[in-house]
Each structure stands twice: as C-alpha cells, then as structure tokens.
Amino acid sequence: MGRMNRFMRNGRSIIIAYDQGIEHGPTDFDGRNVDPKFVIDIANKGGFDAFACQKGIAEKYHEMIEIPLLIKLNAKTNIYGKEPVAKQLCSVDYASRLGAAAVGYTIYIGSEFEADMVQEFGKIEEEAHDAGLAVVLWVYPRGEYVKDDTARDMVAYAARAALEFGADAAKVKYTGDKESFSWVVKSAGNVPVYMAGGKKTKNESEFLTHVSGALDAGAAGIAVGRNVWQSSDPLRTAKVLNELIIDRKSPEKVTKTA
Ligand code: FBP
C-alpha cells in the first residue's frame, strides 16, 4: 500500500472528486456546486483524504485547498460519443509544482485507443514515482467492445490491469454486490481499490449499502463526487461516510446517529 498510506486513516480513505465539470459538463451542477469554492469548502471541512480535480481548478483555487491534492493529468469531454480516449494535458512536473501529493489518470480499457492511454500512463507512472507522487488510476472498461462495464469479470480485469500497469490505487465502478467485488479486490493484488461514487442514488441508504458492500469486499474506500456535493446537506453526508468508511460502523448505525 506504500504510497497511498499518507492518504489513509485506519487503512482506508475517502477521496472527493470534482472533475465532473469536464467529464460530464456543468449539467451535473446546480447553483451551489457549480462554484468550486462550495465543493472545496466541503472537502476542507468534511473529513476527506484527498481532493481530485483537473489542473485548471488546482491553478485557480489551490490556495483554498487545505487537504492533499490529487491532480488528474488527462481529461475528455463527453460530447464526442464514440470510442473514448483521454490524453494528457498536465505534466507530472507541473502537477507537482501546483502542490499535488498524487496524480490521477484515466485509462478506458477496451477502447480502440487503449494503447495510446496505456503508453502515456506508463511514462507518467515512472515520472510520478521518481518525483515521489502516488498514482491513482481511474480504470474504466469502455467502448464498443465492452458490453457490460460493471460485470464482475470486466471490473476485475480493470483492477488487475491497474496492478500490472503500476498504479498505486485503482478506482473502479462497483459491481453491485459484495461477492463479485471481493473478486475485483483480490484481482488487484496489493493495490488498494476505490469504488467510484457514480450518479447520485435516489436515496442515501442505497448509496450506503453499495459503499458498505465494497468495504466488506475489501475496498480501501471510495472516490466520490456527486453523492456528496449534490446532497442537500453535503457535510452531513460526509460525516455519515466517515463513520461508515473510516470507523466501519454499520449503515443502519450511521444513519441513525447522523
Ligand atoms: P462521481 O462520484 O460523481 O461518480 O465521481 C467519480 C468519477 O470517477 C469522477 O472522478 C469522474 O468525473 C466521473 O466519476 C466519471 O464518470 P463517468 O463514469 O460518467 O465517466
């Protein structure tokens, strides 16, 4: 777990992600969370272990960010809907100068352009490790050849690829149940696996059940955006997640006491 230790409490962590403005567009936002300051304030006060964002947000707002910074090095919009590819727009050196403690990169395995991302990531991973930065890989099976991106064997393939690509942490989608996710976690070897938050669930208990299933399966935590900053009370949600993930209280207990 080496390089991720500094982001962990009790061996687990909660990463708050705020790169959806580029990945999905401002359609994910409302009048509150469209303002980066709103989300940075939640990140600072809510008990999060890293703030994941693109270099533009880091450049413009880094003075406000009080928790470890995880700068994503590649990005794409979702306007072009065919085979996905996200290329590097920020160097490891620049991320480091902006104060990053870790860098992030997305590989869409199964995409027609997988090889380009794998090659780019290989270089980034070596540069980041030479600079003493942790490398978090968003590893998503996607594209025409991926029939079901949350199927057990597909997500396990992603987790295994993260280990073999040299990532220090793998961020993957949840498979829907603890049993299948256990295989995903096993497939990653000693690379900590983080569950991606996903679209805001209809009710909080659904989300907590997923998070709890992932943790029972051995996940190291979550990287979450929408389920926190789209919440009507983000700091309350953050408190609940801390009790669930870091203190390992049950979903029933944390919702009762919140
Ligand atoms: P959410 O919790 O909002 O899903 O954020 C996690 C995340 O991985 C973000 O870092 C990223 O912008 C987004 O999900 C990617 O979403 P998609 O699966 O639609 O590409």
PDB file of C-alpha atoms and ligand atoms in Angstrom:
ATOM      1  CA  MET A   1       0.000   0.000   0.000  1.00  0.00           C
ATOM      2  CA  GLY A   2       3.086   2.167   0.454  1.00  0.00           C
ATOM      3  CA  ARG A   3       2.456   5.321  -1.500  1.00  0.00           C
ATOM      4  CA  MET A   4      -1.232   5.571  -0.542  1.00  0.00           C
ATOM      5  CA  ASN A   5      -0.564   5.381   3.205  1.00  0.00           C
ATOM      6  CA  ARG A   6      -0.396   9.122   3.621  1.00  0.00           C
ATOM      7  CA  PHE A   7      -3.971   9.371   2.342  1.00  0.00           C
ATOM      8  CA  MET A   8      -5.327   6.778   4.754  1.00  0.00           C
ATOM      9  CA  ARG A   9      -6.962   6.709   8.144  1.00  0.00           C
ATOM     10  CA  ASN A  10      -7.357   3.226   9.667  1.00  0.00           C
ATOM     11  CA  GLY A  11      -6.115   1.868   6.336  1.00  0.00           C
ATOM     12  CA  ARG A  12      -8.913   3.471   4.349  1.00  0.00           C
ATOM     13  CA  SER A  13      -9.710   6.783   2.704  1.00  0.00           C
ATOM     14  CA  ILE A  14     -12.347   8.961   1.170  1.00  0.00           C
ATOM     15  CA  ILE A  15     -11.359  10.924  -1.912  1.00  0.00           C
ATOM     16  CA  ILE A  16     -13.620  13.736  -3.036  1.00  0.00           C
ATOM     17  CA  ALA A  17     -13.745  14.093  -6.826  1.00  0.00           C
ATOM     18  CA  TYR A  18     -14.572  17.315  -8.646  1.00  0.00           C
ATOM     19  CA  ASP A  19     -13.647  16.743 -12.284  1.00  0.00           C
ATOM     20  CA  GLN A  20     -17.204  16.149 -13.495  1.00  0.00           C
ATOM     21  CA  GLY A  21     -17.358  19.676 -14.934  1.00  0.00           C
ATOM     22  CA  ILE A  22     -15.140  18.469 -17.768  1.00  0.00           C
ATOM     23  CA  GLU A  23     -16.101  14.782 -17.852  1.00  0.00           C
ATOM     24  CA  HIS A  24     -19.868  15.406 -17.927  1.00  0.00           C
ATOM     25  CA  GLY A  25     -20.294  19.161 -18.257  1.00  0.00           C
ATOM     26  CA  PRO A  26     -21.968  21.615 -15.906  1.00  0.00           C
ATOM     27  CA  THR A  27     -25.161  19.600 -16.274  1.00  0.00           C
ATOM     28  CA  ASP A  28     -24.065  17.804 -13.073  1.00  0.00           C
ATOM     29  CA  PHE A  29     -24.160  21.088 -11.175  1.00  0.00           C
ATOM     30  CA  ASP A  30     -26.704  23.322  -9.505  1.00  0.00           C
ATOM     31  CA  GLY A  31     -26.408  26.903  -8.283  1.00  0.00           C
ATOM     32  CA  ARG A  32     -24.329  25.823  -5.274  1.00  0.00           C
ATOM     33  CA  ASN A  33     -21.860  23.226  -6.519  1.00  0.00           C
ATOM     34  CA  VAL A  34     -21.137  24.934  -9.853  1.00  0.00           C
ATOM     35  CA  ASP A  35     -18.875  27.151  -7.739  1.00  0.00           C
ATOM     36  CA  PRO A  36     -15.596  25.332  -6.997  1.00  0.00           C
ATOM     37  CA  LYS A  37     -15.389  27.225  -3.684  1.00  0.00           C
ATOM     38  CA  PHE A  38     -18.526  25.422  -2.464  1.00  0.00           C
ATOM     39  CA  VAL A  39     -17.006  21.979  -3.092  1.00  0.00           C
ATOM     40  CA  ILE A  40     -13.554  22.939  -1.792  1.00  0.00           C
ATOM     41  CA  ASP A  41     -15.186  24.066   1.444  1.00  0.00           C
ATOM     42  CA  ILE A  42     -16.865  20.636   1.762  1.00  0.00           C
ATOM     43  CA  ALA A  43     -13.517  18.967   1.025  1.00  0.00           C
ATOM     44  CA  ASN A  44     -11.798  21.018   3.732  1.00  0.00           C
ATOM     45  CA  LYS A  45     -14.452  20.572   6.413  1.00  0.00           C
ATOM     46  CA  GLY A  46     -15.895  17.146   5.647  1.00  0.00           C
ATOM     47  CA  GLY A  47     -13.057  14.785   6.587  1.00  0.00           C
ATOM     48  CA  PHE A  48     -11.732  13.861   3.159  1.00  0.00           C
ATOM     49  CA  ASP A  49      -8.274  12.482   2.446  1.00  0.00           C
ATOM     50  CA  ALA A  50      -7.658  13.980  -0.988  1.00  0.00           C
ATOM     51  CA  PHE A  51      -9.264  16.426  -3.396  1.00  0.00           C
ATOM     52  CA  ALA A  52      -9.240  15.169  -7.005  1.00  0.00           C
ATOM     53  CA  CYS A  53      -9.530  17.785  -9.720  1.00  0.00           C
ATOM     54  CA  GLN A  54      -8.135  18.928 -13.033  1.00  0.00           C
ATOM     55  CA  LYS A  55      -5.178  21.299 -13.268  1.00  0.00           C
ATOM     56  CA  GLY A  56      -7.354  24.334 -14.051  1.00  0.00           C
ATOM     57  CA  ILE A  57      -9.198  24.090 -10.742  1.00  0.00           C
ATOM     58  CA  ALA A  58      -5.896  23.469  -8.956  1.00  0.00           C
ATOM     59  CA  GLU A  59      -4.309  26.507 -10.630  1.00  0.00           C
ATOM     60  CA  LYS A  60      -7.132  28.859  -9.816  1.00  0.00           C
ATOM     61  CA  TYR A  61      -8.107  27.635  -6.356  1.00  0.00           C
ATOM     62  CA  HIS A  62      -5.080  25.865  -4.843  1.00  0.00           C
ATOM     63  CA  GLU A  63      -4.691  28.462  -2.118  1.00  0.00           C
ATOM     64  CA  MET A  64      -8.083  27.454  -0.731  1.00  0.00           C
ATOM     65  CA  ILE A  65      -7.467  23.696  -0.793  1.00  0.00           C
ATOM     66  CA  GLU A  66      -6.344  22.512   2.639  1.00  0.00           C
ATOM     67  CA  ILE A  67      -6.260  18.760   2.030  1.00  0.00           C
ATOM     68  CA  PRO A  68      -3.883  16.687  -0.161  1.00  0.00           C
ATOM     69  CA  LEU A  69      -4.329  17.461  -3.817  1.00  0.00           C
ATOM     70  CA  LEU A  70      -4.766  14.738  -6.441  1.00  0.00           C
ATOM     71  CA  ILE A  71      -4.426  16.275  -9.880  1.00  0.00           C
ATOM     72  CA  LYS A  72      -5.848  14.406 -12.856  1.00  0.00           C
ATOM     73  CA  LEU A  73      -3.424  14.503 -15.768  1.00  0.00           C
ATOM     74  CA  ASN A  74      -5.774  13.610 -18.608  1.00  0.00           C
ATOM     75  CA  ALA A  75      -9.335  14.507 -19.478  1.00  0.00           C
ATOM     76  CA  LYS A  76     -12.003  14.486 -22.123  1.00  0.00           C
ATOM     77  CA  THR A  77     -15.484  15.883 -22.574  1.00  0.00           C
ATOM     78  CA  ASN A  78     -18.414  13.571 -23.256  1.00  0.00           C
ATOM     79  CA  ILE A  79     -19.539  15.397 -26.400  1.00  0.00           C
ATOM     80  CA  TYR A  80     -17.856  13.023 -28.825  1.00  0.00           C
ATOM     81  CA  GLY A  81     -19.681   9.793 -28.099  1.00  0.00           C
ATOM     82  CA  LYS A  82     -17.651   7.148 -29.934  1.00  0.00           C
ATOM     83  CA  GLU A  83     -14.536   5.282 -28.802  1.00  0.00           C
ATOM     84  CA  PRO A  84     -13.273   7.008 -25.657  1.00  0.00           C
ATOM     85  CA  VAL A  85      -9.790   8.434 -25.303  1.00  0.00           C
ATOM     86  CA  ALA A  86      -8.438  10.958 -22.810  1.00  0.00           C
ATOM     87  CA  LYS A  87      -4.970  12.374 -23.399  1.00  0.00           C
ATOM     88  CA  GLN A  88      -2.542  14.067 -21.066  1.00  0.00           C
ATOM     89  CA  LEU A  89      -2.963  17.810 -20.568  1.00  0.00           C
ATOM     90  CA  CYS A  90      -0.904  18.288 -17.418  1.00  0.00           C
ATOM     91  CA  SER A  91       2.655  17.102 -16.793  1.00  0.00           C
ATOM     92  CA  VAL A  92       3.752  15.366 -13.619  1.00  0.00           C
ATOM     93  CA  ASP A  93       6.211  18.186 -13.033  1.00  0.00           C
ATOM     94  CA  TYR A  94       3.522  20.868 -13.344  1.00  0.00           C
ATOM     95  CA  ALA A  95       1.148  18.935 -11.046  1.00  0.00           C
ATOM     96  CA  SER A  96       3.945  18.693  -8.518  1.00  0.00           C
ATOM     97  CA  ARG A  97       4.616  22.446  -8.755  1.00  0.00           C
ATOM     98  CA  LEU A  98       0.899  23.067  -8.160  1.00  0.00           C
ATOM     99  CA  GLY A  99       1.261  21.139  -4.904  1.00  0.00           C
ATOM    100  CA  ALA A 100      -0.087  17.713  -5.886  1.00  0.00           C
ATOM    101  CA  ALA A 101       0.577  14.850  -3.495  1.00  0.00           C
ATOM    102  CA  ALA A 102      -0.754  12.410  -6.066  1.00  0.00           C
ATOM    103  CA  VAL A 103      -1.628  12.353  -9.728  1.00  0.00           C
ATOM    104  CA  GLY A 104      -4.549  10.657 -11.432  1.00  0.00           C
ATOM    105  CA  TYR A 105      -5.048   9.284 -14.900  1.00  0.00           C
ATOM    106  CA  THR A 106      -7.959   7.568 -16.657  1.00  0.00           C
ATOM    107  CA  ILE A 107      -7.490   4.577 -18.940  1.00  0.00           C
ATOM    108  CA  TYR A 108     -10.518   3.295 -20.844  1.00  0.00           C
ATOM    109  CA  ILE A 109      -9.547  -0.342 -21.249  1.00  0.00           C
ATOM    110  CA  GLY A 110     -11.188  -1.988 -24.230  1.00  0.00           C
ATOM    111  CA  SER A 111     -11.342   1.279 -26.174  1.00  0.00           C
ATOM    112  CA  GLU A 112      -9.947   1.443 -29.689  1.00  0.00           C
ATOM    113  CA  PHE A 113      -7.462   3.933 -28.216  1.00  0.00           C
ATOM    114  CA  GLU A 114      -6.445   1.859 -25.198  1.00  0.00           C
ATOM    115  CA  ALA A 115      -2.861   1.506 -26.410  1.00  0.00           C
ATOM    116  CA  ASP A 116      -2.359   5.293 -26.548  1.00  0.00           C
ATOM    117  CA  MET A 117      -3.513   5.723 -22.956  1.00  0.00           C
ATOM    118  CA  VAL A 118      -1.523   2.733 -21.703  1.00  0.00           C
ATOM    119  CA  GLN A 119       1.653   4.082 -23.281  1.00  0.00           C
ATOM    120  CA  GLU A 120       1.076   7.582 -21.929  1.00  0.00           C
ATOM    121  CA  PHE A 121       0.302   6.217 -18.479  1.00  0.00           C
ATOM    122  CA  GLY A 122       3.497   4.153 -18.449  1.00  0.00           C
ATOM    123  CA  LYS A 123       5.576   7.289 -18.816  1.00  0.00           C
ATOM    124  CA  ILE A 124       3.522   9.233 -16.278  1.00  0.00           C
ATOM    125  CA  GLU A 125       3.741   6.459 -13.714  1.00  0.00           C
ATOM    126  CA  GLU A 126       7.538   6.379 -13.873  1.00  0.00           C
ATOM    127  CA  GLU A 127       7.840  10.181 -13.700  1.00  0.00           C
ATOM    128  CA  ALA A 128       5.421  10.387 -10.785  1.00  0.00           C
ATOM    129  CA  HIS A 129       7.201   7.700  -8.807  1.00  0.00           C
ATOM    130  CA  ASP A 130      10.548   9.360  -9.444  1.00  0.00           C
ATOM    131  CA  ALA A 131       9.037  12.574  -8.079  1.00  0.00           C
ATOM    132  CA  GLY A 132       7.647  10.786  -5.010  1.00  0.00           C
ATOM    133  CA  LEU A 133       3.982  11.131  -6.017  1.00  0.00           C
ATOM    134  CA  ALA A 134       1.314   8.460  -5.718  1.00  0.00           C
ATOM    135  CA  VAL A 135      -0.502   7.449  -8.896  1.00  0.00           C
ATOM    136  CA  VAL A 136      -4.235   6.790  -8.858  1.00  0.00           C
ATOM    137  CA  LEU A 137      -5.661   5.090 -11.921  1.00  0.00           C
ATOM    138  CA  TRP A 138      -9.291   5.599 -12.896  1.00  0.00           C
ATOM    139  CA  VAL A 139      -9.626   2.368 -14.841  1.00  0.00           C
ATOM    140  CA  TYR A 140     -12.852   2.015 -16.748  1.00  0.00           C
ATOM    141  CA  PRO A 141     -13.718  -0.640 -19.348  1.00  0.00           C
ATOM    142  CA  ARG A 142     -15.482   1.324 -22.074  1.00  0.00           C
ATOM    143  CA  GLY A 143     -16.168   1.454 -25.800  1.00  0.00           C
ATOM    144  CA  GLU A 144     -17.956  -0.586 -28.435  1.00  0.00           C
ATOM    145  CA  TYR A 145     -16.416  -3.894 -27.329  1.00  0.00           C
ATOM    146  CA  VAL A 146     -17.412  -3.532 -23.683  1.00  0.00           C
ATOM    147  CA  LYS A 147     -20.888  -4.948 -23.304  1.00  0.00           C
ATOM    148  CA  ASP A 148     -21.256  -4.522 -19.533  1.00  0.00           C
ATOM    149  CA  ASP A 149     -18.844  -2.213 -17.750  1.00  0.00           C
ATOM    150  CA  THR A 150     -19.910  -3.311 -14.253  1.00  0.00           C
ATOM    151  CA  ALA A 151     -19.808  -7.087 -14.857  1.00  0.00           C
ATOM    152  CA  ARG A 152     -17.604  -8.901 -12.328  1.00  0.00           C
ATOM    153  CA  ASP A 153     -15.011 -10.118 -14.810  1.00  0.00           C
ATOM    154  CA  MET A 154     -14.818  -6.778 -16.581  1.00  0.00           C
ATOM    155  CA  VAL A 155     -14.234  -4.770 -13.385  1.00  0.00           C
ATOM    156  CA  ALA A 156     -11.807  -7.424 -12.098  1.00  0.00           C
ATOM    157  CA  TYR A 157      -9.914  -7.104 -15.381  1.00  0.00           C
ATOM    158  CA  ALA A 158      -9.708  -3.348 -14.793  1.00  0.00           C
ATOM    159  CA  ALA A 159      -8.428  -3.811 -11.246  1.00  0.00           C
ATOM    160  CA  ARG A 160      -5.832  -6.343 -12.385  1.00  0.00           C
ATOM    161  CA  ALA A 161      -4.735  -4.060 -15.185  1.00  0.00           C
ATOM    162  CA  ALA A 162      -4.177  -1.300 -12.607  1.00  0.00           C
ATOM    163  CA  LEU A 163      -1.808  -3.574 -10.681  1.00  0.00           C
ATOM    164  CA  GLU A 164       0.090  -4.573 -13.780  1.00  0.00           C
ATOM    165  CA  PHE A 165       0.219  -1.006 -15.164  1.00  0.00           C
ATOM    166  CA  GLY A 166       1.954   0.119 -11.960  1.00  0.00           C
ATOM    167  CA  ALA A 167      -0.796   2.184 -10.307  1.00  0.00           C
ATOM    168  CA  ASP A 168      -0.728   2.768  -6.549  1.00  0.00           C
ATOM    169  CA  ALA A 169      -4.519   2.725  -6.362  1.00  0.00           C
ATOM    170  CA  ALA A 170      -7.289   1.587  -8.675  1.00  0.00           C
ATOM    171  CA  LYS A 171     -10.551   3.434  -8.947  1.00  0.00           C
ATOM    172  CA  VAL A 172     -13.249   1.206 -10.411  1.00  0.00           C
ATOM    173  CA  LYS A 173     -17.021   1.011 -10.674  1.00  0.00           C
ATOM    174  CA  TYR A 174     -18.989  -1.082  -8.204  1.00  0.00           C
ATOM    175  CA  THR A 175     -20.183  -4.452  -9.482  1.00  0.00           C
ATOM    176  CA  GLY A 176     -23.381  -4.364  -7.431  1.00  0.00           C
ATOM    177  CA  ASP A 177     -22.663  -6.919  -4.734  1.00  0.00           C
ATOM    178  CA  LYS A 178     -20.060  -7.852  -2.174  1.00  0.00           C
ATOM    179  CA  GLU A 179     -19.249 -11.322  -3.566  1.00  0.00           C
ATOM    180  CA  SER A 180     -18.365 -10.141  -7.033  1.00  0.00           C
ATOM    181  CA  PHE A 181     -16.494  -7.113  -5.694  1.00  0.00           C
ATOM    182  CA  SER A 182     -14.356  -9.395  -3.491  1.00  0.00           C
ATOM    183  CA  TRP A 183     -13.008 -10.926  -6.688  1.00  0.00           C
ATOM    184  CA  VAL A 184     -12.269  -7.448  -8.025  1.00  0.00           C
ATOM    185  CA  VAL A 185     -10.309  -6.577  -4.870  1.00  0.00           C
ATOM    186  CA  LYS A 186      -8.407  -9.890  -4.982  1.00  0.00           C
ATOM    187  CA  SER A 187      -7.554  -9.327  -8.629  1.00  0.00           C
ATOM    188  CA  ALA A 188      -5.823  -6.051  -7.746  1.00  0.00           C
ATOM    189  CA  GLY A 189      -3.253  -7.822  -5.536  1.00  0.00           C
ATOM    190  CA  ASN A 190      -1.874  -5.326  -3.014  1.00  0.00           C
ATOM    191  CA  VAL A 191      -3.145  -2.294  -4.913  1.00  0.00           C
ATOM    192  CA  PRO A 192      -5.878  -0.561  -2.875  1.00  0.00           C
ATOM    193  CA  VAL A 193      -9.205  -0.495  -4.684  1.00  0.00           C
ATOM    194  CA  TYR A 194     -11.520   2.521  -4.514  1.00  0.00           C
ATOM    195  CA  MET A 195     -15.155   2.392  -5.507  1.00  0.00           C
ATOM    196  CA  ALA A 196     -16.239   5.199  -7.857  1.00  0.00           C
ATOM    197  CA  GLY A 197     -19.247   7.006  -6.434  1.00  0.00           C
ATOM    198  CA  GLY A 198     -21.374   7.200  -9.557  1.00  0.00           C
ATOM    199  CA  LYS A 199     -24.604   9.029 -10.230  1.00  0.00           C
ATOM    200  CA  LYS A 200     -26.453  10.277  -7.165  1.00  0.00           C
ATOM    201  CA  THR A 201     -28.663   7.483  -5.898  1.00  0.00           C
ATOM    202  CA  LYS A 202     -32.393   8.053  -5.260  1.00  0.00           C
ATOM    203  CA  ASN A 203     -31.906   7.731  -1.554  1.00  0.00           C
ATOM    204  CA  GLU A 204     -28.909   7.763   0.732  1.00  0.00           C
ATOM    205  CA  SER A 205     -29.392   4.248   2.074  1.00  0.00           C
ATOM    206  CA  GLU A 206     -28.924   2.788  -1.418  1.00  0.00           C
ATOM    207  CA  PHE A 207     -25.564   4.520  -1.699  1.00  0.00           C
ATOM    208  CA  LEU A 208     -24.500   3.479   1.800  1.00  0.00           C
ATOM    209  CA  THR A 209     -25.389  -0.147   1.014  1.00  0.00           C
ATOM    210  CA  HIS A 210     -23.132  -0.059  -2.049  1.00  0.00           C
ATOM    211  CA  VAL A 211     -20.268   1.544  -0.135  1.00  0.00           C
ATOM    212  CA  SER A 212     -20.678  -0.927   2.687  1.00  0.00           C
ATOM    213  CA  GLY A 213     -20.664  -3.876   0.247  1.00  0.00           C
ATOM    214  CA  ALA A 214     -17.467  -2.594  -1.358  1.00  0.00           C
ATOM    215  CA  LEU A 215     -15.791  -2.210   2.051  1.00  0.00           C
ATOM    216  CA  ASP A 216     -16.899  -5.673   3.175  1.00  0.00           C
ATOM    217  CA  ALA A 217     -15.309  -6.951  -0.021  1.00  0.00           C
ATOM    218  CA  GLY A 218     -12.017  -5.318   0.990  1.00  0.00           C
ATOM    219  CA  ALA A 219     -12.116  -1.954  -0.801  1.00  0.00           C
ATOM    220  CA  ALA A 220      -9.816   0.732   0.592  1.00  0.00           C
ATOM    221  CA  GLY A 221     -12.523   3.368   0.322  1.00  0.00           C
ATOM    222  CA  ILE A 222     -14.323   5.456  -2.235  1.00  0.00           C
ATOM    223  CA  ALA A 223     -13.671   8.304  -4.618  1.00  0.00           C
ATOM    224  CA  VAL A 224     -16.909  10.194  -4.602  1.00  0.00           C
ATOM    225  CA  GLY A 225     -18.307  13.343  -6.121  1.00  0.00           C
ATOM    226  CA  ARG A 226     -21.965  13.624  -6.949  1.00  0.00           C
ATOM    227  CA  ASN A 227     -23.294  11.645  -3.992  1.00  0.00           C
ATOM    228  CA  VAL A 228     -21.615  14.190  -1.717  1.00  0.00           C
ATOM    229  CA  TRP A 229     -21.758  17.598  -3.355  1.00  0.00           C
ATOM    230  CA  GLN A 230     -25.226  17.038  -4.867  1.00  0.00           C
ATOM    231  CA  SER A 231     -26.523  16.098  -1.416  1.00  0.00           C
ATOM    232  CA  SER A 232     -28.919  18.571   0.208  1.00  0.00           C
ATOM    233  CA  ASP A 233     -26.596  18.516   3.230  1.00  0.00           C
ATOM    234  CA  PRO A 234     -23.098  17.590   1.983  1.00  0.00           C
ATOM    235  CA  LEU A 235     -21.364  17.901   5.358  1.00  0.00           C
ATOM    236  CA  ARG A 236     -23.877  15.553   6.938  1.00  0.00           C
ATOM    237  CA  THR A 237     -23.304  13.069   4.124  1.00  0.00           C
ATOM    238  CA  ALA A 238     -19.563  13.448   4.656  1.00  0.00           C
ATOM    239  CA  LYS A 239     -19.966  12.696   8.364  1.00  0.00           C
ATOM    240  CA  VAL A 240     -22.004   9.578   7.604  1.00  0.00           C
ATOM    241  CA  LEU A 241     -19.373   8.396   5.105  1.00  0.00           C
ATOM    242  CA  ASN A 242     -16.590   8.946   7.614  1.00  0.00           C
ATOM    243  CA  GLU A 243     -18.381   6.858  10.217  1.00  0.00           C
ATOM    244  CA  LEU A 244     -19.122   4.153   7.679  1.00  0.00           C
ATOM    245  CA  ILE A 245     -15.741   4.026   5.941  1.00  0.00           C
ATOM    246  CA  ILE A 246     -13.163   5.137   8.461  1.00  0.00           C
ATOM    247  CA  ASP A 247     -14.864   3.985  11.689  1.00  0.00           C
ATOM    248  CA  ARG A 248     -16.527   0.991   9.974  1.00  0.00           C
ATOM    249  CA  LYS A 249     -19.895   1.492  11.669  1.00  0.00           C
ATOM    250  CA  SER A 250     -22.879  -0.185  10.026  1.00  0.00           C
ATOM    251  CA  PRO A 251     -25.073   1.701   7.522  1.00  0.00           C
ATOM    252  CA  GLU A 252     -28.020   1.443   9.947  1.00  0.00           C
ATOM    253  CA  LYS A 253     -25.999   2.904  12.818  1.00  0.00           C
ATOM    254  CA  VAL A 254     -24.533   5.807  10.885  1.00  0.00           C
ATOM    255  CA  THR A 255     -27.874   6.993   9.519  1.00  0.00           C
ATOM    256  CA  LYS A 256     -29.465   6.809  12.971  1.00  0.00           C
ATOM    257  CA  THR A 257     -26.804   8.910  14.651  1.00  0.00           C
ATOM    258  CA  ALA A 258     -26.311  11.476  11.875  1.00  0.00           C
TER     259      ALA A 258
HETATM  260  P1  FBP B   1     -18.827  10.557  -9.045  1.00  0.00           P
HETATM  261  O1  FBP B   1     -18.814  10.065  -7.621  1.00  0.00           O
HETATM  262  O2  FBP B   1     -19.561  11.833  -9.195  1.00  0.00           O
HETATM  263  O3  FBP B   1     -19.293   9.466  -9.972  1.00  0.00           O
HETATM  264  O4  FBP B   1     -17.313  10.883  -9.402  1.00  0.00           O
HETATM  265  C1  FBP B   1     -16.388   9.867  -9.633  1.00  0.00           C
HETATM  266  C2  FBP B   1     -15.818   9.968 -11.036  1.00  0.00           C
HETATM  267  O5  FBP B   1     -14.863   8.966 -11.289  1.00  0.00           O
HETATM  268  C3  FBP B   1     -15.209  11.322 -11.354  1.00  0.00           C
HETATM  269  O6  FBP B   1     -13.887  11.452 -10.943  1.00  0.00           O
HETATM  270  C4  FBP B   1     -15.381  11.390 -12.840  1.00  0.00           C
HETATM  271  O7  FBP B   1     -15.578  12.678 -13.295  1.00  0.00           O
HETATM  272  C5  FBP B   1     -16.633  10.630 -13.075  1.00  0.00           C
HETATM  273  O8  FBP B   1     -16.840   9.778 -11.985  1.00  0.00           O
HETATM  274  C6  FBP B   1     -16.559   9.818 -14.338  1.00  0.00           C
HETATM  275  O9  FBP B   1     -17.848   9.435 -14.655  1.00  0.00           O
HETATM  276  P2  FBP B   1     -18.197   8.514 -15.887  1.00  0.00           P
HETATM  277  O10 FBP B   1     -18.302   7.137 -15.329  1.00  0.00           O
HETATM  278  O11 FBP B   1     -19.516   9.014 -16.361  1.00  0.00           O
HETATM  279  O12 FBP B   1     -17.101   8.662 -16.898  1.00  0.00           O
END
